[in-house]
Amino acid sequence: MSEAAVALHFNVDGEDFTSAGQASVQVKKSLRQLGIDSEIIRKVSIAMYEGEINMVIHAGGGEAHVLIYEDRIEIKLDDHGPGIANIEMAMQEGWSTAPDNIRSLGFGAGMGLPNMKRYTDDMKIDSVVGEGTHIVMTVNL
Amino acid sequence: MKVNELASALRLQSITEPDGEREIDGCYIGDLLSWVMGRAQSGNVWVTIMSNINIVAVATLADVSCIVLAEGVTVEDSVKAVAEAKGVNLFTTPMTAYEIAAKIAALTV
């Protein structure tokens, strides 16, 4: 396994809903500076934003690592939130446990995890109820 | 057609216009942010009635050419400031989403 050429790390603030998305926007900027193809940038930054929003809505924040290799980009999301009780249900479009105040902001449509899967070539979810969720998404270059 | 040309043709009221020279490519209407991110295409004019701060991040990530707020919706100054800083074109108009889309279609399709 080769070393990542570029590694980015972000703390996602679980308290501040208004700043959610900052990490994704920063990733987009960094990928653009690296000259990555714009469709790849779109996929990575949308998948990352959905993950970031999920961590804010459900987990009180978390950490994101973005690793850029020669042949792929990996996005790792780690939180210590409540975990996902039923991953199969959570992967269905339209299924959400987001509260009403989140829905009124335009989130909670049940599209977060499905979008993350849709925009990446591989996604692995490792979640333990009461402990947290770890997600690794890969976009091939 | 460019964003500034569309704004002029439809008499959209400019809230921010940091990148008026951006080319527009189609239109997408939606208020559920994740839905929009999953479906809107790069270059689309995004028509919505959602006006909170998160629309700026969604517009940036989905790479739409501009946001048009329908039915006279406006934003708080903080949203305007962030949109300006992130280079997101933002307009408002009294028209409904349908009227806006129909006019964009008439102009560009």
PDB file of C-alpha atoms in Angstrom:
ATOM      1  CA  MET A   1       0.000   0.000   0.000  1.00  0.00           C
ATOM      2  CA  SER A   2       1.542   3.286  -1.116  1.00  0.00           C
ATOM      3  CA  GLU A   3       1.800   6.336   1.112  1.00  0.00           C
ATOM      4  CA  ALA A   4      -0.772   9.105   0.675  1.00  0.00           C
ATOM      5  CA  ALA A   5       0.711  11.983  -1.306  1.00  0.00           C
ATOM      6  CA  VAL A   6      -1.472  14.495   0.499  1.00  0.00           C
ATOM      7  CA  ALA A   7      -3.281  14.092   3.821  1.00  0.00           C
ATOM      8  CA  LEU A   8      -5.834  16.582   5.116  1.00  0.00           C
ATOM      9  CA  HIS A   9      -7.367  16.525   8.566  1.00  0.00           C
ATOM     10  CA  PHE A  10     -10.457  18.358   9.858  1.00  0.00           C
ATOM     11  CA  ASN A  11     -12.294  18.572  13.145  1.00  0.00           C
ATOM     12  CA  VAL A  12     -16.015  18.829  12.456  1.00  0.00           C
ATOM     13  CA  ASP A  13     -17.673  21.032  15.055  1.00  0.00           C
ATOM     14  CA  GLY A  14     -20.876  19.414  16.285  1.00  0.00           C
ATOM     15  CA  GLU A  15     -22.213  22.557  17.919  1.00  0.00           C
ATOM     16  CA  ASP A  16     -22.151  24.909  15.001  1.00  0.00           C
ATOM     17  CA  PHE A  17     -24.644  24.003  12.340  1.00  0.00           C
ATOM     18  CA  THR A  18     -24.070  27.205  10.416  1.00  0.00           C
ATOM     19  CA  SER A  19     -20.422  26.402   9.738  1.00  0.00           C
ATOM     20  CA  ALA A  20     -21.129  22.834   8.612  1.00  0.00           C
ATOM     21  CA  GLY A  21     -19.618  22.308   5.213  1.00  0.00           C
ATOM     22  CA  GLN A  22     -16.436  24.231   5.858  1.00  0.00           C
ATOM     23  CA  ALA A  23     -14.283  21.115   5.742  1.00  0.00           C
ATOM     24  CA  SER A  24     -15.858  20.006   2.448  1.00  0.00           C
ATOM     25  CA  VAL A  25     -15.412  23.418   0.887  1.00  0.00           C
ATOM     26  CA  GLN A  26     -11.759  23.408   2.017  1.00  0.00           C
ATOM     27  CA  VAL A  27     -11.269  19.952   0.490  1.00  0.00           C
ATOM     28  CA  LYS A  28     -12.771  21.163  -2.751  1.00  0.00           C
ATOM     29  CA  LYS A  29     -10.341  24.062  -2.788  1.00  0.00           C
ATOM     30  CA  SER A  30      -7.351  21.828  -2.039  1.00  0.00           C
ATOM     31  CA  LEU A  31      -8.280  19.316  -4.752  1.00  0.00           C
ATOM     32  CA  ARG A  32      -8.679  22.116  -7.250  1.00  0.00           C
ATOM     33  CA  GLN A  33      -5.199  23.389  -6.398  1.00  0.00           C
ATOM     34  CA  LEU A  34      -3.867  19.893  -7.041  1.00  0.00           C
ATOM     35  CA  GLY A  35      -5.397  19.962 -10.515  1.00  0.00           C
ATOM     36  CA  ILE A  36      -7.791  17.051  -9.881  1.00  0.00           C
ATOM     37  CA  ASP A  37     -10.553  16.548 -12.483  1.00  0.00           C
ATOM     38  CA  SER A  38     -13.627  18.650 -11.697  1.00  0.00           C
ATOM     39  CA  GLU A  39     -16.101  15.734 -11.753  1.00  0.00           C
ATOM     40  CA  ILE A  40     -13.925  13.872  -9.222  1.00  0.00           C
ATOM     41  CA  ILE A  41     -13.825  17.010  -7.078  1.00  0.00           C
ATOM     42  CA  ARG A  42     -17.613  17.208  -7.213  1.00  0.00           C
ATOM     43  CA  LYS A  43     -18.000  13.588  -6.123  1.00  0.00           C
ATOM     44  CA  VAL A  44     -15.509  13.856  -3.272  1.00  0.00           C
ATOM     45  CA  SER A  45     -16.786  17.143  -1.928  1.00  0.00           C
ATOM     46  CA  ILE A  46     -20.479  16.153  -2.058  1.00  0.00           C
ATOM     47  CA  ALA A  47     -19.799  12.801  -0.364  1.00  0.00           C
ATOM     48  CA  MET A  48     -17.724  14.541   2.256  1.00  0.00           C
ATOM     49  CA  TYR A  49     -20.352  17.237   2.866  1.00  0.00           C
ATOM     50  CA  GLU A  50     -23.046  14.643   3.447  1.00  0.00           C
ATOM     51  CA  GLY A  51     -20.778  12.893   5.936  1.00  0.00           C
ATOM     52  CA  GLU A  52     -19.947  16.152   7.616  1.00  0.00           C
ATOM     53  CA  ILE A  53     -23.626  17.115   7.927  1.00  0.00           C
ATOM     54  CA  ASN A  54     -24.423  13.663   9.304  1.00  0.00           C
ATOM     55  CA  MET A  55     -21.783  14.073  11.991  1.00  0.00           C
ATOM     56  CA  VAL A  56     -23.212  17.473  12.939  1.00  0.00           C
ATOM     57  CA  ILE A  57     -26.856  16.337  12.955  1.00  0.00           C
ATOM     58  CA  HIS A  58     -26.453  12.960  14.613  1.00  0.00           C
ATOM     59  CA  ALA A  59     -23.105  12.615  16.343  1.00  0.00           C
ATOM     60  CA  GLY A  60     -22.131  15.946  17.906  1.00  0.00           C
ATOM     61  CA  GLY A  61     -19.276  16.344  15.450  1.00  0.00           C
ATOM     62  CA  GLY A  62     -16.275  14.199  14.657  1.00  0.00           C
ATOM     63  CA  GLU A  63     -13.132  13.988  12.613  1.00  0.00           C
ATOM     64  CA  ALA A  64     -12.507  13.771   8.896  1.00  0.00           C
ATOM     65  CA  HIS A  65      -9.359  12.656   7.116  1.00  0.00           C
ATOM     66  CA  VAL A  66      -8.902  13.007   3.386  1.00  0.00           C
ATOM     67  CA  LEU A  67      -6.041  11.015   1.896  1.00  0.00           C
ATOM     68  CA  ILE A  68      -5.013  11.546  -1.685  1.00  0.00           C
ATOM     69  CA  TYR A  69      -3.124   8.683  -3.326  1.00  0.00           C
ATOM     70  CA  GLU A  70      -1.829   8.302  -6.838  1.00  0.00           C
ATOM     71  CA  ASP A  71      -4.829   6.226  -7.910  1.00  0.00           C
ATOM     72  CA  ARG A  72      -7.604   7.180  -5.459  1.00  0.00           C
ATOM     73  CA  ILE A  73      -8.923   9.550  -2.816  1.00  0.00           C
ATOM     74  CA  GLU A  74     -10.001   8.177   0.544  1.00  0.00           C
ATOM     75  CA  ILE A  75     -12.327  10.018   2.904  1.00  0.00           C
ATOM     76  CA  LYS A  76     -12.381   8.731   6.466  1.00  0.00           C
ATOM     77  CA  LEU A  77     -15.041   9.948   8.872  1.00  0.00           C
ATOM     78  CA  ASP A  78     -14.943   9.075  12.560  1.00  0.00           C
ATOM     79  CA  ASP A  79     -17.408  10.054  15.253  1.00  0.00           C
ATOM     80  CA  HIS A  80     -18.336   9.005  18.771  1.00  0.00           C
ATOM     81  CA  GLY A  81     -22.059   9.506  18.283  1.00  0.00           C
ATOM     82  CA  PRO A  82     -24.937   7.110  18.944  1.00  0.00           C
ATOM     83  CA  GLY A  83     -24.059   4.757  16.069  1.00  0.00           C
ATOM     84  CA  ILE A  84     -26.421   3.499  13.369  1.00  0.00           C
ATOM     85  CA  ALA A  85     -28.782   0.790  14.629  1.00  0.00           C
ATOM     86  CA  ASN A  86     -29.836  -0.444  11.199  1.00  0.00           C
ATOM     87  CA  ILE A  87     -27.393   0.384   8.415  1.00  0.00           C
ATOM     88  CA  GLU A  88     -29.561  -1.283   5.768  1.00  0.00           C
ATOM     89  CA  MET A  89     -32.476   1.021   6.633  1.00  0.00           C
ATOM     90  CA  ALA A  90     -30.213   4.067   6.837  1.00  0.00           C
ATOM     91  CA  MET A  91     -28.950   3.360   3.324  1.00  0.00           C
ATOM     92  CA  GLN A  92     -32.471   3.649   1.887  1.00  0.00           C
ATOM     93  CA  GLU A  93     -33.309   6.935   0.200  1.00  0.00           C
ATOM     94  CA  GLY A  94     -35.876   8.875   2.213  1.00  0.00           C
ATOM     95  CA  TRP A  95     -35.213   7.116   5.536  1.00  0.00           C
ATOM     96  CA  SER A  96     -34.084   9.534   8.233  1.00  0.00           C
ATOM     97  CA  THR A  97     -34.046   9.974  12.000  1.00  0.00           C
ATOM     98  CA  ALA A  98     -33.281  13.713  11.791  1.00  0.00           C
ATOM     99  CA  PRO A  99     -35.430  15.896  14.080  1.00  0.00           C
ATOM    100  CA  ASP A 100     -37.894  18.510  12.791  1.00  0.00           C
ATOM    101  CA  ASN A 101     -35.621  21.504  13.423  1.00  0.00           C
ATOM    102  CA  ILE A 102     -33.045  19.930  11.109  1.00  0.00           C
ATOM    103  CA  ARG A 103     -35.688  19.197   8.482  1.00  0.00           C
ATOM    104  CA  SER A 104     -36.780  22.820   8.526  1.00  0.00           C
ATOM    105  CA  LEU A 105     -33.242  23.729   7.432  1.00  0.00           C
ATOM    106  CA  GLY A 106     -33.653  21.562   4.352  1.00  0.00           C
ATOM    107  CA  PHE A 107     -31.791  18.526   5.695  1.00  0.00           C
ATOM    108  CA  GLY A 108     -33.098  15.202   6.950  1.00  0.00           C
ATOM    109  CA  ALA A 109     -34.371  14.116   3.545  1.00  0.00           C
ATOM    110  CA  GLY A 110     -32.847  10.698   4.053  1.00  0.00           C
ATOM    111  CA  MET A 111     -30.426  11.243   1.207  1.00  0.00           C
ATOM    112  CA  GLY A 112     -27.154  11.578   3.115  1.00  0.00           C
ATOM    113  CA  LEU A 113     -25.830   8.025   3.143  1.00  0.00           C
ATOM    114  CA  PRO A 114     -27.357   7.185  -0.266  1.00  0.00           C
ATOM    115  CA  ASN A 115     -25.612  10.230  -1.753  1.00  0.00           C
ATOM    116  CA  MET A 116     -22.328   9.189  -0.161  1.00  0.00           C
ATOM    117  CA  LYS A 117     -22.646   5.786  -1.785  1.00  0.00           C
ATOM    118  CA  ARG A 118     -23.800   7.243  -5.079  1.00  0.00           C
ATOM    119  CA  TYR A 119     -20.837   9.576  -5.392  1.00  0.00           C
ATOM    120  CA  THR A 120     -18.087   7.201  -4.338  1.00  0.00           C
ATOM    121  CA  ASP A 121     -16.719   4.008  -5.836  1.00  0.00           C
ATOM    122  CA  ASP A 122     -16.604   2.218  -2.503  1.00  0.00           C
ATOM    123  CA  MET A 123     -18.055   2.882   0.929  1.00  0.00           C
ATOM    124  CA  LYS A 124     -17.562   0.917   4.136  1.00  0.00           C
ATOM    125  CA  ILE A 125     -19.565   1.656   7.278  1.00  0.00           C
ATOM    126  CA  ASP A 126     -18.491   0.330  10.640  1.00  0.00           C
ATOM    127  CA  SER A 127     -20.920   1.411  13.341  1.00  0.00           C
ATOM    128  CA  VAL A 128     -21.506   0.299  16.930  1.00  0.00           C
ATOM    129  CA  VAL A 129     -24.592   1.553  18.764  1.00  0.00           C
ATOM    130  CA  GLY A 130     -23.541   3.696  21.705  1.00  0.00           C
ATOM    131  CA  GLU A 131     -19.920   3.936  20.518  1.00  0.00           C
ATOM    132  CA  GLY A 132     -19.799   5.656  17.164  1.00  0.00           C
ATOM    133  CA  THR A 133     -19.496   5.348  13.434  1.00  0.00           C
ATOM    134  CA  HIS A 134     -16.483   4.992  11.152  1.00  0.00           C
ATOM    135  CA  ILE A 135     -16.871   5.411   7.433  1.00  0.00           C
ATOM    136  CA  VAL A 136     -14.301   5.005   4.683  1.00  0.00           C
ATOM    137  CA  MET A 137     -15.237   6.196   1.210  1.00  0.00           C
ATOM    138  CA  THR A 138     -13.031   5.776  -1.826  1.00  0.00           C
ATOM    139  CA  VAL A 139     -13.162   7.645  -5.113  1.00  0.00           C
ATOM    140  CA  ASN A 140     -10.928   6.197  -7.821  1.00  0.00           C
ATOM    141  CA  LEU A 141      -8.835   8.574  -9.903  1.00  0.00           C
TER     142      LEU A 141
ATOM    143  CA  MET B   1     -25.853  32.270 -21.720  1.00  0.00           C
ATOM    144  CA  LYS B   2     -24.046  33.883 -18.839  1.00  0.00           C
ATOM    145  CA  VAL B   3     -25.369  34.447 -15.323  1.00  0.00           C
ATOM    146  CA  ASN B   4     -25.363  38.232 -15.698  1.00  0.00           C
ATOM    147  CA  GLU B   5     -27.206  37.983 -19.028  1.00  0.00           C
ATOM    148  CA  LEU B   6     -29.856  35.764 -17.450  1.00  0.00           C
ATOM    149  CA  ALA B   7     -30.220  38.134 -14.505  1.00  0.00           C
ATOM    150  CA  SER B   8     -30.703  41.028 -16.858  1.00  0.00           C
ATOM    151  CA  ALA B   9     -33.158  39.187 -19.130  1.00  0.00           C
ATOM    152  CA  LEU B  10     -35.316  37.978 -16.222  1.00  0.00           C
ATOM    153  CA  ARG B  11     -34.840  41.139 -14.153  1.00  0.00           C
ATOM    154  CA  LEU B  12     -33.521  39.131 -11.225  1.00  0.00           C
ATOM    155  CA  GLN B  13     -32.546  41.215  -8.232  1.00  0.00           C
ATOM    156  CA  SER B  14     -28.879  40.678  -7.452  1.00  0.00           C
ATOM    157  CA  ILE B  15     -27.962  39.884  -3.842  1.00  0.00           C
ATOM    158  CA  THR B  16     -24.415  38.830  -4.668  1.00  0.00           C
ATOM    159  CA  GLU B  17     -22.844  38.541  -8.087  1.00  0.00           C
ATOM    160  CA  PRO B  18     -19.153  37.727  -7.667  1.00  0.00           C
ATOM    161  CA  ASP B  19     -19.015  35.549 -10.789  1.00  0.00           C
ATOM    162  CA  GLY B  20     -21.532  37.000 -13.235  1.00  0.00           C
ATOM    163  CA  GLU B  21     -19.524  35.779 -16.230  1.00  0.00           C
ATOM    164  CA  ARG B  22     -20.200  32.134 -15.347  1.00  0.00           C
ATOM    165  CA  GLU B  23     -21.995  30.209 -18.102  1.00  0.00           C
ATOM    166  CA  ILE B  24     -25.333  28.679 -17.137  1.00  0.00           C
ATOM    167  CA  ASP B  25     -26.252  25.157 -18.154  1.00  0.00           C
ATOM    168  CA  GLY B  26     -29.809  24.073 -17.383  1.00  0.00           C
ATOM    169  CA  CYS B  27     -31.904  24.539 -14.282  1.00  0.00           C
ATOM    170  CA  TYR B  28     -32.707  22.582 -11.156  1.00  0.00           C
ATOM    171  CA  ILE B  29     -35.529  23.269  -8.695  1.00  0.00           C
ATOM    172  CA  GLY B  30     -35.469  21.920  -5.142  1.00  0.00           C
ATOM    173  CA  ASP B  31     -35.502  22.768  -1.455  1.00  0.00           C
ATOM    174  CA  LEU B  32     -34.232  19.600   0.188  1.00  0.00           C
ATOM    175  CA  LEU B  33     -30.516  20.256   0.272  1.00  0.00           C
ATOM    176  CA  SER B  34     -29.245  16.697   0.034  1.00  0.00           C
ATOM    177  CA  TRP B  35     -31.664  16.010  -2.767  1.00  0.00           C
ATOM    178  CA  VAL B  36     -30.343  19.024  -4.631  1.00  0.00           C
ATOM    179  CA  MET B  37     -26.749  17.962  -4.052  1.00  0.00           C
ATOM    180  CA  GLY B  38     -27.491  14.513  -5.355  1.00  0.00           C
ATOM    181  CA  ARG B  39     -29.328  15.653  -8.470  1.00  0.00           C
ATOM    182  CA  ALA B  40     -28.327  19.166  -9.552  1.00  0.00           C
ATOM    183  CA  GLN B  41     -25.733  19.310 -12.294  1.00  0.00           C
ATOM    184  CA  SER B  42     -22.694  21.497 -12.550  1.00  0.00           C
ATOM    185  CA  GLY B  43     -23.635  24.845 -14.121  1.00  0.00           C
ATOM    186  CA  ASN B  44     -27.359  24.584 -13.329  1.00  0.00           C
ATOM    187  CA  VAL B  45     -29.360  27.592 -12.202  1.00  0.00           C
ATOM    188  CA  TRP B  46     -30.623  26.400  -8.803  1.00  0.00           C
ATOM    189  CA  VAL B  47     -34.093  27.707  -7.983  1.00  0.00           C
ATOM    190  CA  THR B  48     -35.174  27.353  -4.354  1.00  0.00           C
ATOM    191  CA  ILE B  49     -37.144  28.963  -1.544  1.00  0.00           C
ATOM    192  CA  MET B  50     -34.630  27.761   1.047  1.00  0.00           C
ATOM    193  CA  SER B  51     -32.638  30.709   2.350  1.00  0.00           C
ATOM    194  CA  ASN B  52     -30.515  29.542   5.282  1.00  0.00           C
ATOM    195  CA  ILE B  53     -26.735  29.645   5.354  1.00  0.00           C
ATOM    196  CA  ASN B  54     -26.349  26.053   4.155  1.00  0.00           C
ATOM    197  CA  ILE B  55     -27.517  26.921   0.625  1.00  0.00           C
ATOM    198  CA  VAL B  56     -24.133  28.550   0.055  1.00  0.00           C
ATOM    199  CA  ALA B  57     -22.210  25.363   0.826  1.00  0.00           C
ATOM    200  CA  VAL B  58     -24.608  23.304  -1.295  1.00  0.00           C
ATOM    201  CA  ALA B  59     -24.229  25.708  -4.227  1.00  0.00           C
ATOM    202  CA  THR B  60     -20.449  25.580  -3.910  1.00  0.00           C
ATOM    203  CA  LEU B  61     -20.238  21.806  -3.697  1.00  0.00           C
ATOM    204  CA  ALA B  62     -22.817  21.046  -6.369  1.00  0.00           C
ATOM    205  CA  ASP B  63     -21.057  23.670  -8.504  1.00  0.00           C
ATOM    206  CA  VAL B  64     -24.254  25.360  -9.682  1.00  0.00           C
ATOM    207  CA  SER B  65     -23.825  28.602 -11.633  1.00  0.00           C
ATOM    208  CA  CYS B  66     -26.137  30.616  -9.384  1.00  0.00           C
ATOM    209  CA  ILE B  67     -28.920  30.417  -6.814  1.00  0.00           C
ATOM    210  CA  VAL B  68     -32.244  32.082  -7.628  1.00  0.00           C
ATOM    211  CA  LEU B  69     -34.557  32.553  -4.656  1.00  0.00           C
ATOM    212  CA  ALA B  70     -38.155  32.342  -5.850  1.00  0.00           C
ATOM    213  CA  GLU B  71     -41.308  34.102  -4.641  1.00  0.00           C
ATOM    214  CA  GLY B  72     -39.532  37.076  -3.134  1.00  0.00           C
ATOM    215  CA  VAL B  73     -37.488  35.095  -0.603  1.00  0.00           C
ATOM    216  CA  THR B  74     -34.511  37.023   0.733  1.00  0.00           C
ATOM    217  CA  VAL B  75     -31.519  36.128   2.901  1.00  0.00           C
ATOM    218  CA  GLU B  76     -30.035  37.505   6.093  1.00  0.00           C
ATOM    219  CA  ASP B  77     -26.953  39.687   5.777  1.00  0.00           C
ATOM    220  CA  SER B  78     -24.768  36.891   7.171  1.00  0.00           C
ATOM    221  CA  VAL B  79     -25.791  34.611   4.279  1.00  0.00           C
ATOM    222  CA  LYS B  80     -25.088  37.379   1.787  1.00  0.00           C
ATOM    223  CA  ALA B  81     -21.618  37.879   3.265  1.00  0.00           C
ATOM    224  CA  VAL B  82     -20.752  34.184   3.077  1.00  0.00           C
ATOM    225  CA  ALA B  83     -22.071  33.901  -0.486  1.00  0.00           C
ATOM    226  CA  GLU B  84     -19.925  36.854  -1.500  1.00  0.00           C
ATOM    227  CA  ALA B  85     -16.863  35.366   0.209  1.00  0.00           C
ATOM    228  CA  LYS B  86     -17.378  31.957  -1.426  1.00  0.00           C
ATOM    229  CA  GLY B  87     -17.998  33.396  -4.876  1.00  0.00           C
ATOM    230  CA  VAL B  88     -21.636  32.240  -5.070  1.00  0.00           C
ATOM    231  CA  ASN B  89     -24.012  34.201  -7.321  1.00  0.00           C
ATOM    232  CA  LEU B  90     -27.307  34.810  -5.505  1.00  0.00           C
ATOM    233  CA  PHE B  91     -30.485  36.433  -6.823  1.00  0.00           C
ATOM    234  CA  THR B  92     -34.066  36.908  -5.758  1.00  0.00           C
ATOM    235  CA  THR B  93     -37.226  37.419  -7.790  1.00  0.00           C
ATOM    236  CA  PRO B  94     -40.958  37.625  -7.098  1.00  0.00           C
ATOM    237  CA  MET B  95     -41.555  34.916  -9.745  1.00  0.00           C
ATOM    238  CA  THR B  96     -42.499  31.358  -8.805  1.00  0.00           C
ATOM    239  CA  ALA B  97     -40.039  28.538  -9.434  1.00  0.00           C
ATOM    240  CA  TYR B  98     -42.172  27.409 -12.364  1.00  0.00           C
ATOM    241  CA  GLU B  99     -42.182  30.846 -13.977  1.00  0.00           C
ATOM    242  CA  ILE B 100     -38.415  31.149 -13.598  1.00  0.00           C
ATOM    243  CA  ALA B 101     -37.769  27.716 -15.079  1.00  0.00           C
ATOM    244  CA  ALA B 102     -40.165  28.340 -17.962  1.00  0.00           C
ATOM    245  CA  LYS B 103     -38.394  31.586 -18.804  1.00  0.00           C
ATOM    246  CA  ILE B 104     -34.958  29.986 -18.582  1.00  0.00           C
ATOM    247  CA  ALA B 105     -36.172  27.266 -20.936  1.00  0.00           C
ATOM    248  CA  ALA B 106     -37.556  29.832 -23.356  1.00  0.00           C
ATOM    249  CA  LEU B 107     -34.232  31.671 -23.368  1.00  0.00           C
ATOM    250  CA  THR B 108     -31.822  28.767 -23.534  1.00  0.00           C
ATOM    251  CA  VAL B 109     -33.404  25.559 -24.820  1.00  0.00           C
TER     252      VAL B 109
END
